[in-house]
CSV table of C-alpha atoms in Angstrom, one decimal:
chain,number,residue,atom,x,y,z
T,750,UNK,CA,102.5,20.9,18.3
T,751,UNK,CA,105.2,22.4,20.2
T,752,UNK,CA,107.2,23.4,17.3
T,753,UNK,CA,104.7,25.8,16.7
T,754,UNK,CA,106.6,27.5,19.9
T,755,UNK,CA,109.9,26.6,19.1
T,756,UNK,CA,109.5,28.2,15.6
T,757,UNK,CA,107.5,30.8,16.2
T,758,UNK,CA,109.5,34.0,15.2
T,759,UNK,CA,110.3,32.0,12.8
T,760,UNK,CA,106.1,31.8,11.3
T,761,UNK,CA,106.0,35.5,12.0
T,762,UNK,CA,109.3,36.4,10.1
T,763,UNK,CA,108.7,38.4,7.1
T,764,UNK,CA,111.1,35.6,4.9
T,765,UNK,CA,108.8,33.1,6.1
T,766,UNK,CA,105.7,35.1,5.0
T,767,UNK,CA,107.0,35.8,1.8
T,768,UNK,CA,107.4,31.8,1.1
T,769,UNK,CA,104.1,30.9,1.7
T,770,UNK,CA,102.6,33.1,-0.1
T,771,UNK,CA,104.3,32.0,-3.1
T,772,UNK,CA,103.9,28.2,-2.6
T,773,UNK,CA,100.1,28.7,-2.1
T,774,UNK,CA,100.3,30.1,-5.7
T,775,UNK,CA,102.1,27.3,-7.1
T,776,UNK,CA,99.9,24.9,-5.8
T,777,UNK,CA,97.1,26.6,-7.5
T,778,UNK,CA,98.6,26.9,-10.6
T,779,UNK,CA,100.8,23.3,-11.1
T,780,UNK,CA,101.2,20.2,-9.6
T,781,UNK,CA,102.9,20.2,-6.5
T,782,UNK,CA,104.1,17.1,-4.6
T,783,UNK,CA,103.5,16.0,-1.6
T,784,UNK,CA,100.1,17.0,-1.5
T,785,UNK,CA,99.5,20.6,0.7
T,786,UNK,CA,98.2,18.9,3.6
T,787,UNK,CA,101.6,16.7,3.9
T,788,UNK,CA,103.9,19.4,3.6
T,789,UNK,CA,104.6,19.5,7.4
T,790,UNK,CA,104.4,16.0,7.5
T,791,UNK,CA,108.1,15.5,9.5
T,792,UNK,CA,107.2,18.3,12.0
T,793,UNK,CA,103.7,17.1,12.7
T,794,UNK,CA,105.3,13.2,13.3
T,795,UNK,CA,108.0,14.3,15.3
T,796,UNK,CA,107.7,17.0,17.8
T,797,UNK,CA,110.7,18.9,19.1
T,798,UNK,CA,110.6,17.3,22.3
T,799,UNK,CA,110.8,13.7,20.4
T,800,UNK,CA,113.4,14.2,18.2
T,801,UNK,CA,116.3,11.9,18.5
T,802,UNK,CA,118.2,11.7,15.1
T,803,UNK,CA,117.7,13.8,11.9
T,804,UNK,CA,118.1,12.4,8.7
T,805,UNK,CA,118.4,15.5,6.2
T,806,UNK,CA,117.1,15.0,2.1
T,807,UNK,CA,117.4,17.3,-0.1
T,808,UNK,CA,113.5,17.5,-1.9
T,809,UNK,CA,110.5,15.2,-2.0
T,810,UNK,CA,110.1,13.1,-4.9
T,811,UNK,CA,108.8,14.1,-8.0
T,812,UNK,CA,107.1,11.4,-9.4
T,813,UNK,CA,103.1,11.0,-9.3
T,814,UNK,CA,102.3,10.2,-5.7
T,815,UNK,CA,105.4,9.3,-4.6
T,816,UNK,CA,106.1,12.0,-2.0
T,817,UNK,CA,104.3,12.0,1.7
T,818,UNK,CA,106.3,14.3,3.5
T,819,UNK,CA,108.8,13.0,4.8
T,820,UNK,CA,112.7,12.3,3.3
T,821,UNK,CA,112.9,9.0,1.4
T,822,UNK,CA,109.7,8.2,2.1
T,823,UNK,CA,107.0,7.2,0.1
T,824,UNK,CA,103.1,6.1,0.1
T,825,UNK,CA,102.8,2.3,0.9
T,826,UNK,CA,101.3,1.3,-2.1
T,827,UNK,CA,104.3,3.2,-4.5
T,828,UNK,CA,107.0,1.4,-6.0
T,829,UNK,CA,110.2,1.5,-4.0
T,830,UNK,CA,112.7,4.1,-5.5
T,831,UNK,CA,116.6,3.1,-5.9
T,832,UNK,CA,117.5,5.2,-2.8
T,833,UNK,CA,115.0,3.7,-0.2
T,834,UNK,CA,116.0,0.4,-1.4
T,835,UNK,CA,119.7,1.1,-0.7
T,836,UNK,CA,118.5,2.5,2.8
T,837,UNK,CA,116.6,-1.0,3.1
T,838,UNK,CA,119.4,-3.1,2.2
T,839,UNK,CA,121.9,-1.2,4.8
T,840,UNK,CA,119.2,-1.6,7.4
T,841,UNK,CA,119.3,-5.8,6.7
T,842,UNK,CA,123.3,-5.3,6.9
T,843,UNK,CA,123.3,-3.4,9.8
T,844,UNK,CA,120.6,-4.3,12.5
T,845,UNK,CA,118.8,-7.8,10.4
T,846,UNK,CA,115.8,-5.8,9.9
T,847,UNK,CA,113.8,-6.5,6.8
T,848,UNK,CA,111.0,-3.8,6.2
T,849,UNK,CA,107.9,-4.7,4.8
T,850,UNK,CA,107.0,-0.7,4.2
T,851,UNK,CA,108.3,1.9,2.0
T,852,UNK,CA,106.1,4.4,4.3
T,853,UNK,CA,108.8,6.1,6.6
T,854,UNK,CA,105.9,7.1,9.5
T,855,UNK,CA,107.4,4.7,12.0
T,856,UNK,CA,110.8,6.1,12.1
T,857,UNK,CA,109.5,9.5,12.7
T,858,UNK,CA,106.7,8.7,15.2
T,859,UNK,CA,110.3,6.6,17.1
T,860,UNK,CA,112.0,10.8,16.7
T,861,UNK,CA,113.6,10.5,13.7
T,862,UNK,CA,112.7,13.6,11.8
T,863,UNK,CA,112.6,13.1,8.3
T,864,UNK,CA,113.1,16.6,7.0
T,865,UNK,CA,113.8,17.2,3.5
T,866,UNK,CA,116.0,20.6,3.2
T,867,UNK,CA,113.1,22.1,0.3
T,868,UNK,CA,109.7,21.0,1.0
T,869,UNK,CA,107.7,20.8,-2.0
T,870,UNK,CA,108.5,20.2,-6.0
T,871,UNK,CA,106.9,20.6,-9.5
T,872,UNK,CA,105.8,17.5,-10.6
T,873,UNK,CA,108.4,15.7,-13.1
T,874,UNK,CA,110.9,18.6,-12.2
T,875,UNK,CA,113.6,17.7,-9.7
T,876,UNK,CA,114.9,20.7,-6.9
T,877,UNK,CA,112.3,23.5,-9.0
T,878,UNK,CA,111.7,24.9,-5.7
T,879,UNK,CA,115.1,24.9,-4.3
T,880,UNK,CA,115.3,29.1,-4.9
T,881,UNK,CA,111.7,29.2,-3.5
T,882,UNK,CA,112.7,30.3,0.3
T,883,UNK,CA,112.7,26.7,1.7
T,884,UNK,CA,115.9,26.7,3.2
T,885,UNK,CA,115.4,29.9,5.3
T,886,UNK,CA,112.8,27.7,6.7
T,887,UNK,CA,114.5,24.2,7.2
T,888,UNK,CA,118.2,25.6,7.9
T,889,UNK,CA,116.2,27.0,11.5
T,890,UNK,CA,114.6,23.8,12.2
T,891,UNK,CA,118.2,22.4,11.9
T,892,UNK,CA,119.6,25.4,14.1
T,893,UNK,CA,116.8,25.5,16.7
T,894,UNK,CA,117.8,21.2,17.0
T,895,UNK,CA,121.7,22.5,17.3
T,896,UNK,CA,120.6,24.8,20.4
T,897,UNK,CA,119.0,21.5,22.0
T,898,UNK,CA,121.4,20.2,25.3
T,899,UNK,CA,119.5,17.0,25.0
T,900,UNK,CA,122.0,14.7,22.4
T,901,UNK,CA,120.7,14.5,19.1
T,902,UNK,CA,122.2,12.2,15.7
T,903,UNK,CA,122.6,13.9,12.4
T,904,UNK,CA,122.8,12.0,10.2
T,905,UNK,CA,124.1,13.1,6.5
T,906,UNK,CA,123.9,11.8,3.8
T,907,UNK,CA,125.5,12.8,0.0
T,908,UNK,CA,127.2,16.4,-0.5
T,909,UNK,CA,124.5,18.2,0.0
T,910,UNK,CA,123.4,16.8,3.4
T,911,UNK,CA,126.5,17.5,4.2
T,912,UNK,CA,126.4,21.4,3.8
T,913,UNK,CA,124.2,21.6,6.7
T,914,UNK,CA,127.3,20.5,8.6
T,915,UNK,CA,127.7,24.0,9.3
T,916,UNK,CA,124.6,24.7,11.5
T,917,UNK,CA,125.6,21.5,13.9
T,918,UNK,CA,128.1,23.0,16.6
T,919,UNK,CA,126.7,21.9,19.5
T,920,UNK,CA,129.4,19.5,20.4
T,921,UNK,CA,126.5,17.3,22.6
T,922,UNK,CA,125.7,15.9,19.2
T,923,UNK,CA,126.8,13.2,16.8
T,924,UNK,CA,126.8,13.5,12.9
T,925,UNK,CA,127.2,10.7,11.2
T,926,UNK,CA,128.0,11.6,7.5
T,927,UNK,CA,128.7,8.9,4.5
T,928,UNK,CA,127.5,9.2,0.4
T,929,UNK,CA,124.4,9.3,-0.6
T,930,UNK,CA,122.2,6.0,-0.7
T,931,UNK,CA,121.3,6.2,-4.7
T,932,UNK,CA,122.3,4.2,-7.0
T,933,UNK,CA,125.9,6.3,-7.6
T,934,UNK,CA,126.4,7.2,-4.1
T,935,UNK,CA,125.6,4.3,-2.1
T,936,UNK,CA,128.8,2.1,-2.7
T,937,UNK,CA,131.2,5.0,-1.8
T,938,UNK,CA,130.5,4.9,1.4
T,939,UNK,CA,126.9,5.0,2.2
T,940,UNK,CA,126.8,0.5,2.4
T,941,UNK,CA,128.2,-0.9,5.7
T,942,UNK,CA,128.2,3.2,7.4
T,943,UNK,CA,126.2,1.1,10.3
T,944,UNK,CA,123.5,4.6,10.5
T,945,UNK,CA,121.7,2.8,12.5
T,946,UNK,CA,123.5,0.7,14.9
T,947,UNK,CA,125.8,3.4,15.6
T,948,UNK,CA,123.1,6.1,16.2
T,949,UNK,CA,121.5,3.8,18.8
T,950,UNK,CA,124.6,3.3,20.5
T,951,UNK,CA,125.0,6.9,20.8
T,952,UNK,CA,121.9,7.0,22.3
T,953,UNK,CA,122.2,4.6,25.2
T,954,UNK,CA,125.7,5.8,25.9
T,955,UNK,CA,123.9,9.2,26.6
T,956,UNK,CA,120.6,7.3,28.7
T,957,UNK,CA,118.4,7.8,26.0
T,958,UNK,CA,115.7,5.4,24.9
T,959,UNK,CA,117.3,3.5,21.4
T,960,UNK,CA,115.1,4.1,18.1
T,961,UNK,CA,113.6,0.9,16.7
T,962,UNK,CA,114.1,1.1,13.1
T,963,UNK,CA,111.5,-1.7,12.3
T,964,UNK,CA,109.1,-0.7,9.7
């Protein structure tokens, strides 16, 4: 995996150390979601190299089962949350694409990273681990992406997404920023943004292969 490279003094920072230590203890002491072999879910499906748009959450969800890893995704066989139907629903508006899975894993084997901003949550408790150390972790995935020449699309979505605006300088990239999909975000300005038509025009107006967003 080359982010394994790309994030190495990263691994071997004392910060990073430090945090998972203390999310092995959680995990043996309450229920954590996703489960501890997903955590590195987005990383492991989209490899440095690959990635051509990130799409930035804040933490996985916290119902039973529901988180696999990636942001706004969930396992196949899980009711669709109020979000990822909004998402859905844009997608029909922008490109005509129905999807017939809730599971996310195309978009990021196509180089869409998924990456939520705090990796892992309590069961039942929404952002618990957002003092944990996550964002050490994600905010330098999210620099080390800025440092790329190759064009990459941010896209951001809500006011906290939106905070990350900060690490995105690198003026070879695009952000794309609207509300949040939920329910009390998505009529602000999230419906008819056109994510995805516009971050595939980016990309062939820079020669890069488009993403196909068909799930």
């Amino acid at each position: 995996m080359d982010w394994n490279i790309i994030l190495k003094d990263i691994y071997n920072s004392k910060e990073y150390k430090i945090l998972i230590k203390k999310i092995k203890e959680e995990y043996k002491t309450k229920t954590i979601y996703p489960s501890f072999n997903n955590v590195f879910k987005a990383l492991e499906l989209t490899p440095y190299k690959n990635v051509k748009a990130v799409i930035i959450g804040q933490d996985p969800y916290h119902g039973e089962g529901e988180a696999n890893g990636l942001c706004f995704s969930v396992n196949k066989d899980i009711k669709q949350p109020p979000s990822l139907r909004n998402i859905f629903k844009e997608l029909k508006s922008d490109l005509n694409i129905e999807a017939t899975s809730n599971d996310l894993s195309s978009w990021a084997k196509e180089g869409v990273l998924l990456l939520n901003s705090c990796l892992t949550v309590i069961k039942d408790k929404p952002n618990s681990h957002k003092d944990i150390g996550w964002q050490f972790f994600t905010d330098n995935i999210i620099s080390k992406l800025n440092e790329r020449k190759e064009p990459i699309v941010f896209i951001l979505w809500g006011n906290y997404a939106k905070t990350k605006k900060k690490l995105i300088t690198n003026k070879n990239h695009l952000i794309i920023e609207s509300s949040h999909p939920s329910p009390l975000g998505a009529y602000k300005s999230f419906f008819n943004s056109k994510p995805f038509s516009k971050t595939n025009n980016f990309l062939i107006k820079n020669n890069i292969k488009p993403i196909n967003w068909e799930i």
